[in-house]
mmCIF file of C-alpha atoms in Angstrom:
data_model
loop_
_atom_site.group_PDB
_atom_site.id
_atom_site.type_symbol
_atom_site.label_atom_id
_atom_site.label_comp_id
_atom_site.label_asym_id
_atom_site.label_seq_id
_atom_site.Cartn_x
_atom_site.Cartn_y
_atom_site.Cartn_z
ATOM 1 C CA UNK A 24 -149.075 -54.858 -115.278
ATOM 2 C CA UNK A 25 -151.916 -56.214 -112.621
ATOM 3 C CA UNK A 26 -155.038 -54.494 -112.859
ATOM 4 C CA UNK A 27 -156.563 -52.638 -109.970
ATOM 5 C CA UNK A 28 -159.267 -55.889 -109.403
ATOM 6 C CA UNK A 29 -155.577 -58.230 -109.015
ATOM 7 C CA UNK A 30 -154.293 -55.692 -106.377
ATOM 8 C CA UNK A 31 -157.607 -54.975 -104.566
ATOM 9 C CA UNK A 32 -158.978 -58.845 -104.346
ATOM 10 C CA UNK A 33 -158.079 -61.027 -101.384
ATOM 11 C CA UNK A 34 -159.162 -64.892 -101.313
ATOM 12 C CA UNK A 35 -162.482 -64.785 -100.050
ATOM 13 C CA UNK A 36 -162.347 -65.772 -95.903
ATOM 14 C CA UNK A 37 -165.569 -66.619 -94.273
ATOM 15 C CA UNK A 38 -167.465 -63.726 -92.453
ATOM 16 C CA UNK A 39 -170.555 -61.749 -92.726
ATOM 17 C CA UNK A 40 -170.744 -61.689 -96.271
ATOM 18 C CA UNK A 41 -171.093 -64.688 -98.003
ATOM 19 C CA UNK A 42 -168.271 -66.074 -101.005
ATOM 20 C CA UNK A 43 -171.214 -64.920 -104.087
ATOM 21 C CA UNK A 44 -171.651 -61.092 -102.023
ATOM 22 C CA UNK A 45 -167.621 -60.900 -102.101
ATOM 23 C CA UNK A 46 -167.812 -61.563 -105.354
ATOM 24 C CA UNK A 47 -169.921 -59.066 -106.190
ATOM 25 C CA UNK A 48 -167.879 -56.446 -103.967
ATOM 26 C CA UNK A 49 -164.845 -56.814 -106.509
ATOM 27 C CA UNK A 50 -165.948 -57.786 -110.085
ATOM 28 C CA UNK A 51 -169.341 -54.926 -109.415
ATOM 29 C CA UNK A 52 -167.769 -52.598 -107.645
ATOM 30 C CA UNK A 53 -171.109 -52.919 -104.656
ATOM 31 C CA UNK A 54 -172.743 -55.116 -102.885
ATOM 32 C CA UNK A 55 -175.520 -54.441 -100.401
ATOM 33 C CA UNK A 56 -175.904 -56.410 -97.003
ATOM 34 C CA UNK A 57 -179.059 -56.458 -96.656
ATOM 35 C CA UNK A 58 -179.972 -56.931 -92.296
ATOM 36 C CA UNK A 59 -176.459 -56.208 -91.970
ATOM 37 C CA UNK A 60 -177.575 -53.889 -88.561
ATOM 38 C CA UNK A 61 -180.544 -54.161 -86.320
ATOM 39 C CA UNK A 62 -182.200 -50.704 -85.459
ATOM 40 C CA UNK A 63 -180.734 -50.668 -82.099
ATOM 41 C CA UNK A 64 -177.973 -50.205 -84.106
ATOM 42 C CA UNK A 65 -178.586 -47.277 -85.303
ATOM 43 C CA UNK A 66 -181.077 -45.626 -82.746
ATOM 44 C CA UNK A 67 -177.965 -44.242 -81.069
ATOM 45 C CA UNK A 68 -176.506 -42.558 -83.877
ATOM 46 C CA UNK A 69 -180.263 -40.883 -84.755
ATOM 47 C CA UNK A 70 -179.829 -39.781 -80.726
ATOM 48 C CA UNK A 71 -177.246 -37.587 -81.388
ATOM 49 C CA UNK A 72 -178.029 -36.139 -84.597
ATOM 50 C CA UNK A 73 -181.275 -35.382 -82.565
ATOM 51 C CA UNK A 74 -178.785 -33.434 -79.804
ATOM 52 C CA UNK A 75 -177.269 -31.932 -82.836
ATOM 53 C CA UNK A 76 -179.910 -30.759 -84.218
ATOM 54 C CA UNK A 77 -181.277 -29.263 -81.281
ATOM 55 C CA UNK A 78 -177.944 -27.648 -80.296
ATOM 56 C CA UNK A 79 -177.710 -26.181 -84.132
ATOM 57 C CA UNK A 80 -181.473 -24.569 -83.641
ATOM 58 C CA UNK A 81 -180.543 -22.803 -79.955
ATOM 59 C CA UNK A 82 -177.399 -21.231 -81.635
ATOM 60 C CA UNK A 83 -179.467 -20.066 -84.534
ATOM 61 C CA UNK A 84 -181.897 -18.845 -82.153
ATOM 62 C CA UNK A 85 -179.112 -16.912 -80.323
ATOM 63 C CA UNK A 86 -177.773 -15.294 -82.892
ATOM 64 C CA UNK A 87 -181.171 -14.116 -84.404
ATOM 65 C CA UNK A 88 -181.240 -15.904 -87.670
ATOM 66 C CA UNK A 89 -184.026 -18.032 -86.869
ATOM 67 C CA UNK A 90 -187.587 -17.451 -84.705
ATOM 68 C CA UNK A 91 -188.779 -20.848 -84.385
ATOM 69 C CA UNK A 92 -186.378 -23.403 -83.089
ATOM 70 C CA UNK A 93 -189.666 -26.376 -83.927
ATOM 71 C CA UNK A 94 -189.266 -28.144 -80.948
ATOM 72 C CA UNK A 95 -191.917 -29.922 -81.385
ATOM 73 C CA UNK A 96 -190.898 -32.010 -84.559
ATOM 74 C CA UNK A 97 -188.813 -35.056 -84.643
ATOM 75 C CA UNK A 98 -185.384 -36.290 -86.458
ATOM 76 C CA UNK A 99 -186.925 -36.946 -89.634
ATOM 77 C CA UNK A 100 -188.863 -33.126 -89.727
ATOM 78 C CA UNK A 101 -186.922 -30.661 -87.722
ATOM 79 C CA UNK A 102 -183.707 -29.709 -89.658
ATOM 80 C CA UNK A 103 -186.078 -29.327 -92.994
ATOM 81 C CA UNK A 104 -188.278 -26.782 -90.833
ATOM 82 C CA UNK A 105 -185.176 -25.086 -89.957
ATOM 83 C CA UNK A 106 -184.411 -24.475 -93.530
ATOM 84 C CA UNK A 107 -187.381 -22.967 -93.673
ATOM 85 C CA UNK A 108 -186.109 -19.908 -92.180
ATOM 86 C CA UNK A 109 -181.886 -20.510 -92.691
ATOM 87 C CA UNK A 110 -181.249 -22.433 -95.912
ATOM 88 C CA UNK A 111 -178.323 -23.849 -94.828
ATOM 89 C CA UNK A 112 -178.801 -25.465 -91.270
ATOM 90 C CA UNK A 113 -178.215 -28.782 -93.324
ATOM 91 C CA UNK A 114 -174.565 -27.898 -94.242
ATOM 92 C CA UNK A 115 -173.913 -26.683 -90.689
ATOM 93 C CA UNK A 116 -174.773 -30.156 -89.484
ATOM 94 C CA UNK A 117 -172.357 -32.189 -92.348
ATOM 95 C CA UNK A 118 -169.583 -29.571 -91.407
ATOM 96 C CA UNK A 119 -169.333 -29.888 -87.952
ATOM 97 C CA UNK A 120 -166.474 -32.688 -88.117
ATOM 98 C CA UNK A 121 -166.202 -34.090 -84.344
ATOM 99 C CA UNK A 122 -166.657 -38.144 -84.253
ATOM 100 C CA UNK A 123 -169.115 -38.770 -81.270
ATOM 101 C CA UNK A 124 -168.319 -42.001 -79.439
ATOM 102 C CA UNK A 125 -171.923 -43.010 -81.073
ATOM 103 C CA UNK A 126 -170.734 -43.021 -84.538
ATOM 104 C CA UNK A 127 -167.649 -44.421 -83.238
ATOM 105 C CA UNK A 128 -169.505 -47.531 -81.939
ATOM 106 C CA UNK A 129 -171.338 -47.994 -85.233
ATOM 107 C CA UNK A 130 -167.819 -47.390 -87.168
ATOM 108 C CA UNK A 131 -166.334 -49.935 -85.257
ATOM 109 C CA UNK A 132 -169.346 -52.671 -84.965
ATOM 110 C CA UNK A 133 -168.378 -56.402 -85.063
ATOM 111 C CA UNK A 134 -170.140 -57.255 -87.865
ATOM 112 C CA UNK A 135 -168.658 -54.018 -89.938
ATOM 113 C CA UNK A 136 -165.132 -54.510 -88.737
ATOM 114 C CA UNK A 137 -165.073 -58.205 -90.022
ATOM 115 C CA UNK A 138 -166.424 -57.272 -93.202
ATOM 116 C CA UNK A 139 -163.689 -54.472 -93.721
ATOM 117 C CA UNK A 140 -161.410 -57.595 -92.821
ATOM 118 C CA UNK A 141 -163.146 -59.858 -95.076
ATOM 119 C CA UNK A 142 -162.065 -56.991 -98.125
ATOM 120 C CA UNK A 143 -159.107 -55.635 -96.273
ATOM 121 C CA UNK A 144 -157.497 -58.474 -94.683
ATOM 122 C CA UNK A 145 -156.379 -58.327 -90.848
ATOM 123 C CA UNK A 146 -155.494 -54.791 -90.432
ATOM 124 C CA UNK A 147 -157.626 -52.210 -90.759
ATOM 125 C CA UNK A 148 -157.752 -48.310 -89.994
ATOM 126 C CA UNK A 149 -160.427 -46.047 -90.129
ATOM 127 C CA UNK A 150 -159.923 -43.320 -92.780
ATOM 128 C CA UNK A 151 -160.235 -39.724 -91.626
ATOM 129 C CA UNK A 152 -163.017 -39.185 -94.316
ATOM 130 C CA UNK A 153 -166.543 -39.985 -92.412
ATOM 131 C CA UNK A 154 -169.729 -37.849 -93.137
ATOM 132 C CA UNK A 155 -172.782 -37.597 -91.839
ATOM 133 C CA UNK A 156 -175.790 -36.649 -93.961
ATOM 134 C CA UNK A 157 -178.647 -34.590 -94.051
ATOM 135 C CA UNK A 158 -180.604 -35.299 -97.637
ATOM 136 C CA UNK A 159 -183.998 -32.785 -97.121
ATOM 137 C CA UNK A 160 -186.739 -32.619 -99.067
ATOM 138 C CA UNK A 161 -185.777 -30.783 -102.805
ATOM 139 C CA UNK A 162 -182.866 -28.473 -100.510
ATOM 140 C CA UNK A 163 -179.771 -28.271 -103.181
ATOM 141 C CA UNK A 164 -177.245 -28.560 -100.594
ATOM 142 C CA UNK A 165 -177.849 -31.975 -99.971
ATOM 143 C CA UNK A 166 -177.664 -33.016 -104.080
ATOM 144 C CA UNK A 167 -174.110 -34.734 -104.846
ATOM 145 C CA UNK A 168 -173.620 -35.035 -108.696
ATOM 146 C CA UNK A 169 -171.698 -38.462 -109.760
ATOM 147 C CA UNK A 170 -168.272 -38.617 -108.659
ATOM 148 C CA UNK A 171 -165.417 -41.142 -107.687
ATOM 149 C CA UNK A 172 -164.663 -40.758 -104.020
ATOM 150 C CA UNK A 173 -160.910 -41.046 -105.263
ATOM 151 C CA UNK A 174 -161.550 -37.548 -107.418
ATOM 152 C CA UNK A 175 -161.537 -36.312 -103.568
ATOM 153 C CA UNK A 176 -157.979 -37.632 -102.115
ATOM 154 C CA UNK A 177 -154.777 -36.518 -102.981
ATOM 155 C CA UNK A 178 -153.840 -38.446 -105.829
ATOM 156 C CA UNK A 179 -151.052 -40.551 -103.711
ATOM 157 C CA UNK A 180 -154.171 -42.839 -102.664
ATOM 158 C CA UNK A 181 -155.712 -43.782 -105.942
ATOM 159 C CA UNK A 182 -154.400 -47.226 -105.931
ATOM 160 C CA UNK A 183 -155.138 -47.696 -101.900
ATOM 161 C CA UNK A 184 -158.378 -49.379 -101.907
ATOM 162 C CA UNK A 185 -160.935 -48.014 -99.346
ATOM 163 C CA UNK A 186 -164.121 -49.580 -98.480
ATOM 164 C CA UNK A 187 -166.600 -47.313 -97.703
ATOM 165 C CA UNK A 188 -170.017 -48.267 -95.807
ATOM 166 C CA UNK A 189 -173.472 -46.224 -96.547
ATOM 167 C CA UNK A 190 -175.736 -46.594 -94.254
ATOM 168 C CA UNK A 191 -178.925 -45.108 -94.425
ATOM 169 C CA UNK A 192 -180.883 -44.486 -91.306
ATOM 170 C CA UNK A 193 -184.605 -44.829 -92.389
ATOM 171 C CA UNK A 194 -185.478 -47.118 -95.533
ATOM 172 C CA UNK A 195 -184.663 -45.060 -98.863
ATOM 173 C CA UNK A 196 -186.256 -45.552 -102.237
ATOM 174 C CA UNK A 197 -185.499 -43.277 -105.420
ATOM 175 C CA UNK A 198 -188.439 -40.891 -104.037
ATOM 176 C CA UNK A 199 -186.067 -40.645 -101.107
ATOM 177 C CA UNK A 200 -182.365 -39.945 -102.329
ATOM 178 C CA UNK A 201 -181.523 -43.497 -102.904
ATOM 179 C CA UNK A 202 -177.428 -44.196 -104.246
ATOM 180 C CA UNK A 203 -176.816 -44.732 -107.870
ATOM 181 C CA UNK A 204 -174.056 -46.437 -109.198
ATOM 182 C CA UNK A 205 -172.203 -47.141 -112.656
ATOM 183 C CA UNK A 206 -171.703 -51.213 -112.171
ATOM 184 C CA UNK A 207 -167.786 -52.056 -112.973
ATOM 185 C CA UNK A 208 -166.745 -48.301 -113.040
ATOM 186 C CA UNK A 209 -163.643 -49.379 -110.489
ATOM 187 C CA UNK A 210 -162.453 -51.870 -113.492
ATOM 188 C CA UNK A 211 -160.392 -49.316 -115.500
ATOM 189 C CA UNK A 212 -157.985 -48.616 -112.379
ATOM 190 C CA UNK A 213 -158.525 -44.759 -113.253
ATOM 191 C CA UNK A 214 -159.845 -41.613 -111.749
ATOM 192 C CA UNK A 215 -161.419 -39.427 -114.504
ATOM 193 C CA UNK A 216 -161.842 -35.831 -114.821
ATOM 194 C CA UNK A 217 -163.808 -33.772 -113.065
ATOM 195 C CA UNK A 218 -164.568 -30.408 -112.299
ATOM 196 C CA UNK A 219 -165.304 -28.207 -109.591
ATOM 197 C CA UNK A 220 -167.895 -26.558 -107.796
ATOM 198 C CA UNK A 221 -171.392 -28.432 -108.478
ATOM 199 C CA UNK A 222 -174.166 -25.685 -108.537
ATOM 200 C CA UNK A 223 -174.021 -24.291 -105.075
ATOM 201 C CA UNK A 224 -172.281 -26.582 -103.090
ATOM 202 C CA UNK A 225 -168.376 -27.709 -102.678
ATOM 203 C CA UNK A 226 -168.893 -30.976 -104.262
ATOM 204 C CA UNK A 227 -166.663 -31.973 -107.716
ATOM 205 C CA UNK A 228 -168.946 -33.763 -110.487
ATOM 206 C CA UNK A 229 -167.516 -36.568 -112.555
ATOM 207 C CA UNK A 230 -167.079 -35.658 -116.261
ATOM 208 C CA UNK A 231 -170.069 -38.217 -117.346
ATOM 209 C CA UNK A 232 -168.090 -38.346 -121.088
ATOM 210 C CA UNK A 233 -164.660 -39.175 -119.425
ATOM 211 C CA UNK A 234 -166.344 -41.521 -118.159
ATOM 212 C CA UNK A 235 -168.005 -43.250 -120.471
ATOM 213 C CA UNK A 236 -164.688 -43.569 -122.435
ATOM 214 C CA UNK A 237 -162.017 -43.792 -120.103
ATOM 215 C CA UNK A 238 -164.120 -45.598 -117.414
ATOM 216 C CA UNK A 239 -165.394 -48.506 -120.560
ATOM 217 C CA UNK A 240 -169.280 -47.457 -119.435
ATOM 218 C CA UNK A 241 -172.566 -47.089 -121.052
ATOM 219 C CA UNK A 242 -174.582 -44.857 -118.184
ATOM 220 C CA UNK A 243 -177.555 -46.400 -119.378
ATOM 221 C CA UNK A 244 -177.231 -49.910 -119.360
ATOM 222 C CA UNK A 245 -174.964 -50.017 -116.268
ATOM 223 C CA UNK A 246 -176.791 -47.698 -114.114
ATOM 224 C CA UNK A 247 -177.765 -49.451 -110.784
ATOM 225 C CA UNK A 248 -180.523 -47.722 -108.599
ATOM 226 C CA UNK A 249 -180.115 -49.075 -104.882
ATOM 227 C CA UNK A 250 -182.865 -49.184 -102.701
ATOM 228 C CA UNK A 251 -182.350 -50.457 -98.974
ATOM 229 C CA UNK A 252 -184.164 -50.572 -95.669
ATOM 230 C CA UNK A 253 -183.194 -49.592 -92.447
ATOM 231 C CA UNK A 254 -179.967 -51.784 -91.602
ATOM 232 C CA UNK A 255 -179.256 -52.664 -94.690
ATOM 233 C CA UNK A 256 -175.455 -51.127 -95.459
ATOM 234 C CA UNK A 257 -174.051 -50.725 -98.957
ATOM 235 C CA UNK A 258 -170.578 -51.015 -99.454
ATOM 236 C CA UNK A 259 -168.442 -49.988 -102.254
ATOM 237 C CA UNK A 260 -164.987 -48.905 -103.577
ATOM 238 C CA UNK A 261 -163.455 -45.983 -103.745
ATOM 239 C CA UNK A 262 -162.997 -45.826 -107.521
ATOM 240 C CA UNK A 263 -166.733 -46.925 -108.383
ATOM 241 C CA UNK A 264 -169.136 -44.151 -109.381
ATOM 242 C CA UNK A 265 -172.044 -42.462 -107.632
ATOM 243 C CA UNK A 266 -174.541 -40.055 -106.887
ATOM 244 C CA UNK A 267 -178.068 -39.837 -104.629
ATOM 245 C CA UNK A 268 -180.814 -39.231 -105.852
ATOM 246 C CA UNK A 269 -183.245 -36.140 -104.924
ATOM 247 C CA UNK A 270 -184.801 -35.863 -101.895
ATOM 248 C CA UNK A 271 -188.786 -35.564 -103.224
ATOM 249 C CA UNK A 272 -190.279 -36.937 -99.530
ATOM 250 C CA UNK A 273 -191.203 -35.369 -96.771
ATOM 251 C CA UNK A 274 -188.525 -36.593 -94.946
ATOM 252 C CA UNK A 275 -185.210 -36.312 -93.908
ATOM 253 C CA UNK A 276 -182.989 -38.933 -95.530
ATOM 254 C CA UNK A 277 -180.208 -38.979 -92.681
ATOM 255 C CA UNK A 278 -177.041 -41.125 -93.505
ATOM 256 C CA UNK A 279 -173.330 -42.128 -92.417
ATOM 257 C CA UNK A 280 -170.676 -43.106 -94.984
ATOM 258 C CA UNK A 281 -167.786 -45.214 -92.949
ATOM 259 C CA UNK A 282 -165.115 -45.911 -94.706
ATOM 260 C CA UNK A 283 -161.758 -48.193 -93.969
ATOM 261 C CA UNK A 284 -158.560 -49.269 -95.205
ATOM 262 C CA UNK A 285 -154.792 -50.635 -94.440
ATOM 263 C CA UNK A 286 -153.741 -47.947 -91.929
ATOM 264 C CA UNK A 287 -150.143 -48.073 -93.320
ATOM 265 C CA UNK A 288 -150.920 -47.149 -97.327
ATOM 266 C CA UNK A 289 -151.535 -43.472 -98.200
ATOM 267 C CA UNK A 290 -155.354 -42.374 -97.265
ATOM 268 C CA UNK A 291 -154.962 -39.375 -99.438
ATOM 269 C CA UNK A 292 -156.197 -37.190 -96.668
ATOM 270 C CA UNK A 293 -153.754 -34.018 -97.072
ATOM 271 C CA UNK A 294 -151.621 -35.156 -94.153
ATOM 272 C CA UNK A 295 -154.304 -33.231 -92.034
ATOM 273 C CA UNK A 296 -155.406 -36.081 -90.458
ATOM 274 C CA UNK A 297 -154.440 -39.787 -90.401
ATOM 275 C CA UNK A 298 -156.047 -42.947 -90.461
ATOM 276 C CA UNK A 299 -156.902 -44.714 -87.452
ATOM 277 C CA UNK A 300 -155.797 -48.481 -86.865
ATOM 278 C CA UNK A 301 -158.972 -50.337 -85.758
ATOM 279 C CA UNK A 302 -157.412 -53.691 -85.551
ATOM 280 C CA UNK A 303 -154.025 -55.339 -83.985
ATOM 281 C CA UNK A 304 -153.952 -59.285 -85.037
ATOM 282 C CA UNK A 305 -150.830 -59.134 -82.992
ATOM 283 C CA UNK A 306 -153.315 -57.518 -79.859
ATOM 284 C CA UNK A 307 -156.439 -59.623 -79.305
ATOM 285 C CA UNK A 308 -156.870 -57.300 -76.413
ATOM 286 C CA UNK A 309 -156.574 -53.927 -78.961
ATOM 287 C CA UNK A 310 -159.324 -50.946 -77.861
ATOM 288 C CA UNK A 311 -159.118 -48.273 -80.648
ATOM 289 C CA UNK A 312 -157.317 -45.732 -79.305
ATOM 290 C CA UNK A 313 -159.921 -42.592 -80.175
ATOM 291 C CA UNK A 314 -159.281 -40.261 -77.243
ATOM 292 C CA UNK A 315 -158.114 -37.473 -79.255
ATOM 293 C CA UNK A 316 -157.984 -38.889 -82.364
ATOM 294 C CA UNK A 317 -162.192 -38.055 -82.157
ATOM 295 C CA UNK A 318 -162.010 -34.545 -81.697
ATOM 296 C CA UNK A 319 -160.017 -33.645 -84.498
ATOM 297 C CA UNK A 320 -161.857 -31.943 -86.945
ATOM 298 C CA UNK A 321 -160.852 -32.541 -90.272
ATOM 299 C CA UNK A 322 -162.319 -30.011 -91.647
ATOM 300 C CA UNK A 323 -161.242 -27.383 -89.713
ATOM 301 C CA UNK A 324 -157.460 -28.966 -90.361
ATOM 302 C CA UNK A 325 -157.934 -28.591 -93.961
ATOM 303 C CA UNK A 326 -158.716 -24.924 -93.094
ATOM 304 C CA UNK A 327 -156.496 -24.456 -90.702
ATOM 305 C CA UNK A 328 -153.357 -25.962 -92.497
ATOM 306 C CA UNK A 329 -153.989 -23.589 -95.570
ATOM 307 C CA UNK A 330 -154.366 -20.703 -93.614
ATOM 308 C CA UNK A 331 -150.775 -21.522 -92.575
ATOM 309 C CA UNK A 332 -149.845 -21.796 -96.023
ATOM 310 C CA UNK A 333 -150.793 -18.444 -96.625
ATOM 311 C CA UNK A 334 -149.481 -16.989 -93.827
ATOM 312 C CA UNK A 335 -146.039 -18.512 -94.935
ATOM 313 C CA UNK A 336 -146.105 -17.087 -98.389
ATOM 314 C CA UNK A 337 -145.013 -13.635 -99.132
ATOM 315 C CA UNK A 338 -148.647 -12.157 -100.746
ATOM 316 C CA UNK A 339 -147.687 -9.515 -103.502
ATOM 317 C CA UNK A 340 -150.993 -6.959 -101.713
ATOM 318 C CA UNK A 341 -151.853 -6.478 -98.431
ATOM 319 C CA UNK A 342 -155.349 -6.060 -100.123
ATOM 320 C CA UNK A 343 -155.215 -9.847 -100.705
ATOM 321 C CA UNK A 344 -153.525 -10.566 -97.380
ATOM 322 C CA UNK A 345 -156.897 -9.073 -95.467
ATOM 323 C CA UNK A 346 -159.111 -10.401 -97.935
ATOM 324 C CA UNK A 347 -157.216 -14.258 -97.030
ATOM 325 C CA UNK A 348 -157.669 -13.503 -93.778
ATOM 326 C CA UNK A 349 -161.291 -12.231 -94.045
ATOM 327 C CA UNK A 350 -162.462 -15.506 -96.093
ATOM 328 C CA UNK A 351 -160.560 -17.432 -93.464
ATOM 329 C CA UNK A 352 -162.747 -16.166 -90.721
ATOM 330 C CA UNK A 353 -165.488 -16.476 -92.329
ATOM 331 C CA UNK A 354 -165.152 -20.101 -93.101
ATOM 332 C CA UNK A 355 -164.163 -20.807 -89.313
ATOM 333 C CA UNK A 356 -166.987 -18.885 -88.221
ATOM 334 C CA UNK A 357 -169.269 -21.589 -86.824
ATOM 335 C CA UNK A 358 -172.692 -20.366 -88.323
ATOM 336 C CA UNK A 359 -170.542 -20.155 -91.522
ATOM 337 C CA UNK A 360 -171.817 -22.338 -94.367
ATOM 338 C CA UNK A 361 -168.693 -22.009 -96.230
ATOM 339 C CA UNK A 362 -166.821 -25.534 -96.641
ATOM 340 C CA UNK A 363 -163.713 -25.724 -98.330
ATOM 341 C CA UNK A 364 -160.631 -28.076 -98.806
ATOM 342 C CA UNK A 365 -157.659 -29.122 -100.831
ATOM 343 C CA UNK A 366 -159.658 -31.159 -103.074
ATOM 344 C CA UNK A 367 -160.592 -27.629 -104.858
ATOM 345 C CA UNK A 368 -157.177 -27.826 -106.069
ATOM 346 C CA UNK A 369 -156.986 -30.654 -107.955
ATOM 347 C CA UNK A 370 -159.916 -30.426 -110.814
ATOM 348 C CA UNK A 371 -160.646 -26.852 -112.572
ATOM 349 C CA UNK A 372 -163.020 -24.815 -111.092
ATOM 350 C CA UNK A 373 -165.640 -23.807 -113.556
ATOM 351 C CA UNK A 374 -168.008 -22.575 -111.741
ATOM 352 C CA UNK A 375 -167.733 -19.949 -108.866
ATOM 353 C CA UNK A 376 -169.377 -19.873 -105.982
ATOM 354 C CA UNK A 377 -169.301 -19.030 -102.367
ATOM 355 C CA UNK A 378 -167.266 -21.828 -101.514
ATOM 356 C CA UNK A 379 -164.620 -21.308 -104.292
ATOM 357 C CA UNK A 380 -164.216 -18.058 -103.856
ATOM 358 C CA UNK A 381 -163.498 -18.510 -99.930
ATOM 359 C CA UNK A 382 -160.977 -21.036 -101.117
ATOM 360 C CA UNK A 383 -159.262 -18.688 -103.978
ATOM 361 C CA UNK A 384 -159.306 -15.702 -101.114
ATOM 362 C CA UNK A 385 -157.677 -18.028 -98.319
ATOM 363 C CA UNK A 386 -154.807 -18.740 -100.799
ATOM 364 C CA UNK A 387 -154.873 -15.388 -101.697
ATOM 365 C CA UNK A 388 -155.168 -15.663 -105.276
ATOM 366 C CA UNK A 389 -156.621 -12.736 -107.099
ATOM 367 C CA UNK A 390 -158.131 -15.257 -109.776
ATOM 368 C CA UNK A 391 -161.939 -15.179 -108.908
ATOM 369 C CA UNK A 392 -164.130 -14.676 -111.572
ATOM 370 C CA UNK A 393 -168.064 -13.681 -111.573
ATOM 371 C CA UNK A 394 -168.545 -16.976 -113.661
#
């Protein structure tokens, strides 16, 4: 049977990265390319988190549960100072879902796109999975534990291979929250286990001793620390894996992960969104048809869709029935913190939180524990 490296690699075309960095893409897993972007590259991206930002402080303001909106500071200061007086401003800013036609641009840059063909081949989609992040200085929120990105997507997608982009906006160093990654992690073809929630967040962490065994890995010896300036953009697979690193600065690491695919093969998204095609070899003339596509949150789909789910099923109490509802407002509230989604379902959960138990409570299971 063909391993997941004869599935994945293509015969290397020429393009932005060069026949040794291909290479590296499939037998490592990574590859960085380095001056990949010039800063006006990315300036307009750090212009709307700045609008973002600012937007997220005035509602905060409004609603009382902050006094200083720090006006004063810039991109790389101001969330931080807002966690100062609401913890998590940070997570408000990662959850709010809508693709600005900024991060659209970068998404869809020459130079990215012909990479993503270089790995992909001629058609590529965008996959509904993009994040922007907030890394501030020692806030837990921000901390994602090792994972495979496939540990995320319904398990249809594990053999789909999807390119993802990081690209930090500032340079980042491991005082900064740097990426990590195991070198030749993809190689075994397998997702391992992992469990759900990470300390106080929604993330899943990787069991590190599945890992090791299933994955082939010593964590020592093929540990890779990844440091990168400004325009550099690291791209990797979605079976590899990877963490970031603390935050120790006293600075904001902002990022965008990108990622891409064939936008005919499962994207393991839920159904709750679909992938975007971002090129037409058959249309030289193609514009990527966003309108709409943009302003779908998929995070409020994932919500939305299992609040249908529970709506269709015939709950035993009307106690759980309110308290479904109740957890489902909450999470839509927009000063809500609360993010949850399908991938909760598919590791155990052993450790509760306030994101778990929003998730139990929309389904309307009675099976939340104090752990």
């Amino acid at each position: 049977m063909p391993s997941i490296l004869d599935q994945w690699r293509r015969p290397y075309t020429a393009g932005p990265l060069t026949a040794d960095e291909a290479e590296q893409y499939w037998s490592h897993g990574y590859v960085v390319k380095q001056g990949c972007l010039q800063m006006q590259d990315l300036q307009p991206s750090l212009e709307v988190i700045a609008r973002r930002v600012d937007d997220l402080a005035a509602k905060l303001q409004a609603a009382g549960l902050i006094s200083d909106p720090c006006s004063s500071l810039g991109v790389f200061q101001r969330l931080a100072a807002l966690e100062q007086q609401f913890p998590d401003a940070g997570v408000l800013v990662h959850k709010d879902g809508r693709l600005p036609p900024e991060f659209a641009a970068l998404w869809s840059h020459p130079t990215l796109l012909a990479i993503a063909q270089q790995l992909l081949g001629p058609h590529v989609g965008g996959h509904p999975s993009w994040n922007v992040r907030a890394k501030t200085p020692r806030a837990e929120g921000g901390d994602v534990p090792w994972h495979q990105d496939s540990a995320y997507c319904s398990p249809d997608a594990r053999q789909t291979l999807q390119v993802t982009a990081w690209i930090p906006l500032l340079d980042v160093d491991a005082a900064n929250g740097c990426m990590q990654l195991l070198r030749g992690g993809h190689l075994a073809g397998r997702t391992v286990a992992h469990t759900a929630a990470s300390g106080n967040t929604w993330h899943v962490a990787m069991d590190e001793a599945a890992a090791a065994a299933e994955l082939g890995l010593d964590l020592a010896a093929d540990l890779v620390t990844v440091p990168m300036k400004a325009g550099d953009v690291l791209l990797f697979n979605n079976l590899i894996p990877h963490r970031s690193l603390d935050n120790t600065s006293d600075r904001i690491r902002w990022s965008l992960d990108l990622r891409w695919q064939h936008p005919d093969l499962p994207d393991g998204a839920y159904g709750l969104k679909r992938s975007i095609r971002m090129t037409d070899p058959a249309d030289p003339s193609y514009v990527i048809p966003w309108a709409g596509w943009a302003d779908v949150d998929k995070k409020t789909g994932q919500q939305q869709q299992q609040q249908q789910q529970g709506s269709d099923d015939d709950l035993d109490s009307t106690e759980t029935g309110v308290a479904a509802a109740a957890a489902a407002a909450d999470v839509e509230d927009p000063l809500s913190s609360v993010l949850v989604g399908p991938w909760l379902d598919l590791w155990p959960i052993t450790h509760h939180n306030k994101h778990t138990r929003a998730w139990l409570a929309m389904k309307g299971s009675a099976a939340i524990t104090n752990q």
